[in-house]
């Protein structure tokens, strides 16, 4: 994780760096820092906490300088404190570095440098890297670029780095391997950032760095990119994608709440140009362009993490039900180390909101090396995963700032549905009347979502009665089982209440031992093929005095008469229920966390984009 910004040009760097950090704060927020190069000196400011704390810490200091680098941290090595905050200086204080990623062999290098007499000031892996660079300059007579190349050739792991040199104030260096980095090219100025958001509005020209590349940004000269062996790399200058910038809360108390309320419009945006309402058909350009390859797939393998993995579980049911092709869903982090049996007859679907998740990227690379065709489902345009895949579909839900994913989840589910429908139609595996009816029902979803969102205040009131709980259980079956998992994840992430999701029928095989009058059990008990079965599960919980909160179909009388509390959702096709049932669960988690006074948009220990293994 961690966010990096950098600037070199003619303007004052500090405000540009700070604004950039604010836009990247979703990537980590346990400490922040900046280094400014000015008149042969490096001024370094750091603070534990958020970017606002850094601003306060440096408020009365000299912040002048037209070049600098900055960082907002999500700790990997070393606790979050000022000493471990970036930038880190080389032993002589000549070089400053900011880093996103993990240097896996830092301990070996550190002990070698210690034997050479170096003493370290932090417990980070990053400091080891800048020490190594200066060591190579001092003891091996290398120039800065050459020392960077040698050091990066030696380190194992992932990095995006930016480096400033006190003795060369007209140049910044940046490099990447497995962690994202983007360079913005302005008029006589360069920007460095972990994603495009800090660059949007400053220039419309960006270069997405590739693994193994080192960028040299020298004032008054064009951008130069070389590899570790100093071979010059061609680079493509691209426009900044549309709709990038600092999103506002639009009057909502938190980004998460705003994003929950955006979902009806997100689904409309997601369907735009893809769903033909009058005809009741779906066309995804990625399917049209790769129809033969996708239709020939012997198996689909979905790889993803967290919320995206939950969306994948729903996608599996769509593809298996509509296309009759087997689907496996793997945690990307497990897939990469599981010796997966995979070949060119497989299609791998990689799902990622950020498009930067390190485990998902690694799973893609592994699947590619075995010949599989890769279909990406991402939100962030131009992200590493979007670029690493053979084809794919964006979910088009706009920037998601809240660390707990909400609108990206429903966007992913919607795109998976479109993919399965489009493919099923191409393969002739779905009855035309079922296909058209599903498309028509999907078009009604945004209005149904709006209906559900009206219960926001009711859920806020109900949430107050749950703040006592230390544990929650979420239960659902079929399409609702992954929704139960997702509901539990939302609650854990932002309220820090322990919550588990289970298939409802699995309850009696163990977890039922946990039930007592204190235990809230959230049931998804909508009127669908599983209704009667779930009703029995509700009774099993009530018989043991558990406290049942049930999400039911509007007008339901049976579950409502047994459950302690109910939340109604409008009726829809069973396969579309995840799109509307997730909303009350998102609101429940949100309001419980607010009642408990938690930092909903920036929950402890988490970051929006997990770019480390
Ligand atoms: C969701 O609320 C989480 N913060 C997290 O599980 C997330 O979904 C996961 O890290 C995957 O991220 P991605 O979709 O950006 O790849």
XYZ file of C-alpha atoms and ligand atoms in Angstrom:
629
model
C 0.000 0.000 0.000
C 1.277 3.517 0.768
C 0.893 6.493 -1.523
C 3.741 8.300 -3.256
C 3.772 11.771 -4.782
C 6.594 13.774 -6.312
C 7.014 17.027 -8.176
C 9.802 18.839 -9.998
C 9.213 22.005 -11.994
C 8.869 25.728 -11.565
C 6.121 25.941 -8.940
C 6.343 25.487 -5.192
C 6.324 21.734 -4.587
C 4.812 21.587 -1.068
C 1.147 22.361 -1.883
C 1.259 20.008 -4.881
C 2.718 17.200 -2.773
C 0.212 17.679 0.047
C -2.775 17.819 -2.301
C -1.456 14.678 -3.992
C -1.108 12.886 -0.641
C -4.668 13.807 0.262
C -5.896 12.140 -2.894
C -3.807 9.068 -2.134
C -4.651 8.859 1.547
C -6.964 5.939 0.846
C -3.786 3.900 0.302
C -2.568 4.290 3.870
C -2.817 6.801 6.633
C -0.747 5.820 9.644
C 2.018 8.367 9.023
C 3.056 10.831 6.342
C 6.131 12.762 5.287
C 7.760 14.884 2.603
C 11.252 15.957 1.521
C 11.862 19.239 -0.301
C 15.025 19.959 -2.252
C 16.041 23.593 -1.914
C 19.348 25.448 -2.287
C 21.548 22.418 -1.772
C 19.609 21.123 1.225
C 16.930 18.538 1.880
C 14.177 19.570 4.294
C 12.345 16.538 5.645
C 9.043 16.738 7.541
C 7.244 13.754 9.024
C 4.293 13.059 11.294
C 2.560 10.053 12.794
C -1.067 9.989 11.705
C -2.782 11.466 8.702
C -1.756 13.987 6.049
C -3.447 16.732 8.105
C -1.021 15.903 10.944
C 1.909 16.352 8.578
C 0.561 19.738 7.513
C 0.280 20.850 11.141
C 3.768 19.527 11.959
C 5.302 21.538 9.106
C 3.066 24.606 9.377
C 5.699 26.907 10.878
C 8.653 25.472 8.923
C 10.289 26.581 5.678
C 8.436 24.645 3.016
C 9.948 26.307 -0.034
C 11.423 24.347 -2.928
C 10.397 23.460 -6.456
C 11.199 19.765 -6.182
C 10.181 17.178 -3.632
C 8.835 13.750 -2.821
C 6.148 12.735 -0.316
C 4.505 9.649 1.148
C 1.487 8.473 3.107
C 2.162 5.155 4.821
C 0.464 1.856 5.563
C 2.970 0.095 7.796
C 4.494 -3.206 6.743
C 7.900 -3.221 8.466
C 8.052 -1.277 11.679
C 5.297 0.295 13.715
C 3.648 3.500 12.551
C 5.731 6.278 14.132
C 7.731 9.269 13.004
C 11.022 7.350 12.774
C 9.480 4.808 10.420
C 7.583 7.397 8.363
C 8.986 8.117 4.900
C 11.009 9.770 3.408
C 14.092 7.965 4.655
C 17.508 9.553 4.264
C 20.756 7.927 3.194
C 23.509 7.808 5.863
C 25.065 11.112 4.733
C 21.667 12.792 4.342
C 22.271 13.332 0.625
C 19.463 11.122 -0.697
C 15.803 10.899 0.318
C 13.584 7.993 -0.696
C 9.869 7.168 -0.508
C 8.762 3.593 -1.167
C 5.606 1.564 -1.627
C 6.032 -2.214 -1.488
C 8.188 -4.674 0.442
C 11.891 -5.400 0.141
C 11.814 -9.061 1.108
C 15.582 -9.550 1.492
C 16.072 -6.353 3.495
C 17.292 -8.226 6.591
C 20.209 -9.835 4.718
C 21.223 -6.526 3.142
C 20.825 -4.740 6.458
C 23.132 -7.109 8.301
C 25.729 -6.802 5.526
C 25.592 -3.000 5.723
C 25.799 -3.163 9.520
C 29.028 -5.103 9.161
C 30.274 -2.203 7.030
C 29.585 0.072 10.005
C 26.221 1.557 9.034
C 23.688 2.337 11.751
C 20.000 2.492 10.983
C 17.484 4.948 12.372
C 14.273 3.099 11.550
C 13.044 -0.482 11.445
C 11.819 -0.227 7.853
C 12.896 -2.153 4.786
C 12.908 1.124 2.848
C 15.756 2.679 4.771
C 17.888 -0.343 3.872
C 17.342 0.379 0.184
C 18.493 4.016 0.336
C 21.482 2.992 2.464
C 22.388 0.367 -0.136
C 22.183 2.950 -2.922
C 24.516 5.356 -1.132
C 26.834 2.514 -0.141
C 27.171 1.575 -3.820
C 27.954 5.212 -4.653
C 30.515 5.687 -1.900
C 32.215 2.305 -1.803
C 31.915 1.275 -5.439
C 32.256 4.715 -7.043
C 28.936 4.477 -8.908
C 26.896 7.472 -10.047
C 23.376 7.782 -8.602
C 21.552 6.168 -11.534
C 24.021 3.306 -11.728
C 23.783 2.765 -7.970
C 19.977 2.701 -8.176
C 20.163 0.147 -10.986
C 22.570 -2.091 -9.038
C 20.577 -1.814 -5.817
C 17.281 -2.619 -7.525
C 18.895 -5.570 -9.273
C 19.845 -6.900 -5.840
C 16.598 -6.416 -3.960
C 13.881 -9.068 -3.948
C 10.279 -7.927 -3.579
C 8.050 -5.150 -4.764
C 8.703 -1.469 -5.029
C 7.590 1.836 -6.373
C 10.160 4.422 -5.307
C 10.892 8.096 -5.762
C 14.315 9.528 -4.944
C 15.548 13.076 -4.442
C 19.241 14.050 -4.390
C 20.370 17.070 -2.355
C 23.412 17.430 -4.627
C 21.408 17.337 -7.849
C 18.330 19.489 -7.199
C 17.273 19.448 -10.856
C 16.478 15.748 -10.974
C 14.149 13.182 -9.428
C 14.361 9.450 -10.038
C 11.462 6.974 -9.847
C 11.291 3.221 -10.372
C 8.732 0.448 -10.212
C 8.415 -3.291 -9.835
C 5.010 -4.786 -8.935
C 3.776 -1.582 -7.246
C 2.024 1.076 -9.308
C 3.651 4.332 -10.369
C 2.546 6.988 -12.813
C 4.475 9.981 -14.199
C 2.617 13.141 -15.236
C 4.288 15.314 -17.856
C 3.481 19.027 -17.637
C 4.999 22.110 -19.218
C 8.565 22.042 -17.865
C 7.456 19.955 -14.913
C 6.969 16.328 -13.865
C 4.637 14.714 -11.365
C 5.065 11.311 -9.731
C 2.139 9.464 -8.145
C 0.926 6.020 -7.125
C -2.161 6.525 -9.275
C -3.487 9.151 -11.639
C -5.672 10.981 -9.119
C -2.996 13.477 -7.878
C -2.028 14.217 -11.490
C -5.554 14.838 -12.813
C -6.134 18.558 -13.126
C -2.365 19.290 -13.259
C -1.632 17.849 -16.691
C -3.463 15.591 -19.129
C -0.370 13.585 -20.124
C 0.618 10.512 -18.156
C 3.009 7.626 -18.537
C 2.195 4.398 -16.668
C 5.541 2.937 -15.634
C 6.135 -0.743 -16.288
C 7.951 -3.241 -14.084
C 11.727 -2.903 -14.214
C 11.664 0.693 -15.461
C 13.510 3.670 -13.970
C 12.348 7.200 -14.853
C 14.769 10.112 -14.851
C 13.002 13.457 -14.585
C 15.428 16.302 -15.164
C 14.300 19.913 -15.228
C 14.241 21.265 -18.793
C 14.747 17.842 -20.388
C 12.290 15.286 -21.763
C 11.341 12.272 -19.653
C 13.868 9.465 -19.954
C 13.080 5.887 -18.992
C 15.702 3.169 -18.801
C 15.773 -0.368 -17.465
C 18.050 -1.869 -14.842
C 20.688 -2.512 -17.528
C 20.468 1.102 -18.675
C 18.765 0.264 -21.970
C 16.402 3.084 -22.912
C 12.700 2.068 -22.801
C 10.085 3.486 -25.170
C 7.157 4.903 -23.302
C 3.651 5.737 -24.352
C 2.198 9.067 -23.232
C -1.522 8.629 -22.554
C -4.330 11.014 -21.683
C -5.567 11.155 -18.089
C -8.761 9.040 -17.938
C -11.996 10.990 -17.536
C -13.778 11.405 -14.200
C -10.585 11.294 -12.183
C -10.084 13.822 -9.457
C -10.827 14.492 -5.834
C -14.311 13.233 -5.161
C -16.349 15.193 -2.644
C -18.767 13.834 -0.044
C -21.684 15.752 -1.602
C -23.245 16.477 1.772
C -22.953 12.919 3.098
C -21.221 12.396 6.429
C -18.797 9.874 4.959
C -17.612 8.700 1.548
C -18.916 5.234 2.390
C -22.449 6.525 2.892
C -22.252 8.573 -0.291
C -21.014 5.540 -2.209
C -23.805 3.345 -0.832
C -26.315 5.932 -2.056
C -24.643 6.195 -5.467
C -25.388 2.561 -6.311
C -28.556 3.076 -8.375
C -26.679 5.511 -10.654
C -23.637 3.237 -10.717
C -25.698 0.349 -12.051
C -27.127 2.652 -14.728
C -23.582 3.732 -15.687
C -22.476 0.131 -15.676
C -25.277 -0.854 -18.094
C -24.865 2.228 -20.318
C -24.076 1.273 -23.901
C -24.141 -2.404 -22.933
C -27.784 -3.147 -22.274
C -30.408 -2.515 -24.912
C -33.621 -2.047 -22.947
C -36.194 -2.261 -25.735
C -34.556 -5.379 -27.212
C -33.739 -6.868 -23.818
C -30.180 -7.733 -24.899
C -26.631 -7.329 -23.568
C -23.430 -6.584 -25.507
C -20.036 -6.316 -23.853
C -17.351 -5.269 -26.321
C -14.879 -7.659 -24.674
C -17.264 -10.561 -25.360
C -17.964 -9.442 -28.932
C -14.239 -9.168 -29.662
C -13.309 -12.488 -28.030
C -16.439 -14.522 -28.596
C -14.695 -17.621 -29.928
C -12.030 -17.705 -27.239
C -14.525 -17.221 -24.428
C -17.118 -19.653 -25.812
C -14.435 -22.313 -26.181
C -13.413 -22.106 -22.508
C -13.463 -25.521 -20.846
C -13.509 -23.845 -17.461
C -13.470 -20.377 -15.915
C -11.274 -19.636 -12.921
C -12.104 -16.496 -10.987
C -9.261 -14.959 -8.959
C -9.802 -12.076 -6.552
C -9.459 -10.965 -2.927
C -11.855 -9.739 -0.242
C -15.049 -8.160 -1.493
C -14.071 -8.860 -5.108
C -13.797 -12.551 -4.196
C -17.342 -12.433 -2.816
C -18.510 -10.930 -6.118
C -16.657 -13.798 -7.809
C -18.709 -16.370 -5.847
C -21.852 -14.798 -7.299
C -20.261 -14.683 -10.759
C -19.626 -18.439 -10.518
C -23.346 -19.047 -10.032
C -24.171 -16.801 -13.013
C -21.759 -18.501 -15.392
C -22.577 -22.043 -14.268
C -26.349 -21.390 -14.343
C -26.489 -19.500 -17.640
C -23.527 -20.869 -19.609
C -23.233 -24.397 -18.170
C -19.452 -24.119 -17.948
C -17.692 -25.080 -14.689
C -16.248 -22.220 -12.660
C -13.754 -22.237 -9.812
C -13.309 -19.266 -7.515
C -9.915 -18.887 -5.868
C -8.448 -16.440 -3.414
C -5.728 -14.866 -5.550
C -3.301 -15.156 -2.627
C -3.808 -18.936 -2.436
C -4.027 -19.514 -6.178
C -0.513 -18.233 -6.767
C 1.020 -20.787 -4.404
C -1.262 -23.740 -5.062
C 0.383 -25.159 -8.200
C -2.904 -24.633 -10.049
C -3.659 -27.022 -12.880
C -4.402 -24.517 -15.596
C -3.782 -24.322 -19.317
C -4.758 -22.576 -22.508
C -8.253 -24.068 -22.439
C -9.026 -22.023 -19.295
C -10.255 -18.461 -19.051
C -9.214 -16.654 -15.881
C -11.432 -13.819 -14.690
C -9.539 -11.414 -12.436
C -11.747 -9.109 -10.381
C -10.319 -6.043 -8.654
C -11.780 -2.657 -7.798
C -8.402 -0.932 -7.544
C -6.748 -2.950 -10.280
C -3.583 -2.864 -8.167
C -3.998 -5.757 -5.714
C -0.615 -7.493 -5.625
C -1.994 -11.006 -5.050
C -4.441 -10.701 -7.937
C -1.738 -9.345 -10.245
C 0.551 -12.238 -9.340
C -2.262 -14.746 -9.977
C -2.788 -13.195 -13.422
C 0.898 -13.459 -14.283
C 0.957 -17.107 -13.202
C -2.168 -17.958 -15.216
C -0.752 -16.116 -18.237
C 2.483 -18.061 -18.031
C 0.419 -21.256 -18.263
C -1.355 -20.017 -21.385
C -4.742 -19.057 -19.927
C -6.732 -16.199 -21.453
C -7.283 -13.404 -18.906
C -10.463 -11.360 -18.576
C -10.235 -8.401 -16.164
C -13.081 -6.786 -14.256
C -11.732 -3.554 -12.738
C -12.943 -0.153 -11.679
C -9.799 1.955 -11.980
C -9.161 2.761 -15.623
C -5.572 2.182 -16.730
C -4.708 0.287 -13.527
C -2.027 -2.418 -13.522
C -4.553 -5.285 -13.663
C -6.528 -3.605 -16.432
C -3.309 -3.408 -18.426
C -2.116 -6.911 -17.589
C -5.252 -8.698 -18.843
C -6.030 -9.843 -22.406
C -9.427 -8.208 -22.380
C -12.005 -7.088 -19.865
C -14.831 -4.837 -18.778
C -14.695 -1.849 -16.470
C -17.431 -1.599 -13.871
C -17.696 2.196 -14.308
C -18.846 3.039 -10.789
C -16.559 6.071 -10.373
C -13.848 6.535 -7.739
C -14.489 4.543 -4.572
C -12.834 6.351 -1.669
C -14.301 4.599 1.388
C -11.954 1.767 2.316
C -14.915 -0.587 2.749
C -16.016 -1.470 -0.756
C -19.719 -0.969 -1.480
C -20.586 0.332 -4.935
C -17.674 -1.587 -6.449
C -19.211 -4.825 -5.131
C -22.576 -4.260 -6.791
C -20.776 -2.972 -9.916
C -18.727 -6.170 -10.062
C -21.827 -8.324 -9.597
C -23.589 -6.379 -12.372
C -20.682 -6.819 -14.801
C -20.401 -10.527 -13.986
C -24.105 -10.850 -14.722
C -23.721 -9.006 -18.044
C -20.763 -11.201 -18.926
C -22.655 -14.421 -18.155
C -25.769 -13.247 -20.030
C -23.809 -12.116 -23.090
C -21.825 -15.335 -23.155
C -24.875 -17.531 -22.612
C -26.613 -15.870 -25.519
C -23.514 -16.315 -27.712
C -23.234 -19.970 -26.692
C -26.961 -20.664 -26.981
C -27.109 -22.072 -23.460
C -29.967 -19.968 -22.126
C -33.604 -19.963 -23.125
C -34.247 -16.687 -25.012
C -37.271 -15.879 -22.826
C -35.224 -16.324 -19.626
C -32.405 -14.232 -21.109
C -34.693 -11.333 -22.077
C -36.636 -11.514 -18.794
C -33.376 -11.319 -16.823
C -32.178 -8.299 -18.796
C -35.550 -6.577 -18.290
C -35.485 -7.315 -14.561
C -31.925 -5.975 -14.347
C -33.108 -2.679 -15.806
C -35.530 -2.320 -12.883
C -32.768 -2.756 -10.317
C -31.721 0.923 -9.990
C -35.284 1.894 -8.992
C -35.458 -1.020 -6.568
C -32.141 0.054 -5.066
C -33.587 3.548 -4.549
C -36.525 1.947 -2.753
C -34.152 0.097 -0.391
C -32.120 3.234 0.273
C -35.239 4.864 1.713
C -34.813 2.613 4.757
C -31.526 4.337 5.642
C -33.018 6.146 8.659
C -34.827 3.039 9.915
C -31.560 1.093 9.717
C -29.743 3.925 11.517
C -32.241 3.622 14.392
C -32.038 -0.159 14.483
C -28.223 -0.066 14.464
C -28.183 1.727 17.823
C -29.639 -1.405 19.414
C -26.722 -3.542 18.202
C -23.729 -1.659 19.551
C -23.574 -4.002 22.563
C -22.707 -6.986 20.340
C -19.214 -8.458 20.186
C -20.131 -11.061 17.568
C -22.521 -11.334 14.635
C -23.514 -14.193 12.362
C -24.739 -13.630 8.787
C -26.613 -16.424 7.027
C -27.853 -16.890 3.481
C -28.212 -19.605 0.856
C -27.596 -19.821 -2.881
C -27.021 -16.362 -4.327
C -27.447 -14.922 -0.816
C -24.594 -16.881 0.731
C -21.834 -14.660 -0.758
C -23.966 -11.645 0.225
C -23.910 -12.920 3.825
C -20.104 -13.211 3.634
C -19.904 -9.677 2.281
C -22.263 -8.329 4.969
C -20.063 -9.867 7.665
C -16.892 -8.467 6.072
C -18.382 -4.950 5.988
C -19.245 -5.098 9.688
C -15.796 -6.424 10.683
C -13.910 -3.867 8.615
C -15.492 -0.717 9.937
C -17.016 -1.498 13.345
C -14.346 -4.019 14.510
C -17.129 -6.353 15.651
C -16.321 -9.980 14.960
C -18.709 -11.287 12.305
C -18.921 -14.542 10.350
C -20.895 -15.454 7.263
C -22.129 -19.009 6.669
C -24.418 -20.858 4.298
C -27.607 -20.931 6.441
C -27.887 -24.725 6.431
C -24.290 -25.121 7.559
C -25.253 -23.495 10.846
C -26.368 -26.726 12.456
C -23.005 -28.352 11.730
C -21.222 -26.358 14.406
C -21.770 -22.611 14.598
C -25.198 -23.114 16.203
C -23.317 -23.792 19.441
C -22.613 -20.051 19.555
C -26.272 -19.062 19.665
C -27.685 -17.464 22.796
C -29.880 -14.449 23.504
C -26.899 -12.123 23.011
C -26.037 -13.318 19.512
C -27.415 -11.261 16.612
C -28.046 -13.420 13.539
C -28.660 -11.614 10.256
C -30.675 -13.796 7.881
C -31.203 -13.207 4.203
C -34.667 -14.743 3.989
C -36.087 -13.363 0.763
C -38.892 -15.129 -1.143
C -37.021 -17.374 -3.535
C -36.429 -21.062 -4.167
C -34.617 -21.332 -0.823
C -37.280 -19.536 1.210
C -38.847 -22.537 2.986
C -35.435 -23.960 3.840
C -34.204 -20.650 5.233
C -37.413 -20.321 7.225
C -36.544 -23.585 9.003
C -33.069 -22.216 9.732
C -34.620 -19.051 11.215
C -36.765 -21.223 13.484
C -33.715 -23.190 14.582
C -32.081 -19.952 15.728
C -35.203 -18.646 17.448
C -35.609 -21.955 19.285
C -32.211 -21.187 20.855
C -33.181 -17.593 21.674
C -30.854 -15.991 19.113
C -31.709 -12.438 18.085
C -32.810 -12.568 14.433
C -32.635 -9.641 12.042
C -34.064 -10.814 8.712
C -33.882 -9.212 5.292
C -37.213 -10.212 3.731
C -39.169 -9.587 0.563
C -41.625 -6.706 0.933
C -44.957 -7.975 2.269
C -43.509 -11.120 3.875
C -45.603 -12.101 6.885
C -44.137 -15.452 7.860
C -40.484 -14.662 8.644
C -41.605 -11.252 9.920
C -43.739 -12.931 12.561
C -40.783 -14.955 13.890
C -37.836 -12.559 13.503
C -37.055 -9.863 16.078
C -36.486 -7.248 13.382
C -37.017 -7.216 9.637
C -35.783 -5.093 6.765
C -37.847 -5.273 3.595
C -36.482 -5.249 0.051
C -38.505 -5.214 -3.185
C -39.073 -8.498 -5.001
C -36.849 -9.325 -7.959
C -35.439 -12.384 -9.729
C -33.453 -14.555 -7.350
C -30.241 -14.072 -9.349
C -30.593 -10.280 -9.022
C -31.216 -10.268 -5.279
C -27.526 -9.731 -4.382
C -27.740 -6.304 -6.011
C -30.439 -5.090 -3.647
C -29.975 -7.259 -0.545
C -26.395 -6.023 -0.105
C -27.614 -2.480 0.480
C -29.340 -2.949 3.874
C -26.311 -4.940 5.021
C -23.958 -2.136 3.951
C -26.138 0.412 5.760
C -26.310 -1.758 8.867
C -22.509 -2.029 9.054
C -22.135 1.688 8.352
C -24.575 2.834 11.053
C -23.288 0.417 13.690
C -19.744 1.713 13.055
C -20.936 5.337 13.250
C -22.772 4.593 16.529
C -19.556 3.129 17.896
C -17.661 6.289 16.863
C -15.349 4.566 14.375
C -13.499 6.231 11.495
C -15.714 4.681 8.838
C -13.821 5.847 5.754
C -10.400 5.036 7.151
C -10.735 1.980 9.391
C -7.740 0.937 11.457
C -5.084 -1.306 9.908
C -6.697 -1.234 6.453
C -5.918 0.486 3.180
C -7.896 0.826 -0.001
C -5.361 -0.714 -2.275
C -3.346 -3.721 -1.099
C -0.217 -3.617 -3.204
C 1.800 -5.917 -0.958
C 1.610 -9.693 -0.741
C -13.358 -4.445 0.801
O -14.213 -3.763 1.639
C -11.996 -4.560 1.274
N -11.464 -3.349 1.738
C -11.057 -5.526 0.611
O -11.480 -6.787 0.971
C -10.896 -5.467 -0.934
O -12.086 -5.876 -1.539
C -9.736 -6.366 -1.344
O -8.553 -5.870 -0.780
C -9.584 -6.456 -2.847
O -9.334 -5.211 -3.427
P -9.472 -4.975 -4.974
O -10.887 -5.214 -5.354
O -9.064 -3.540 -5.181
O -8.545 -5.939 -5.660
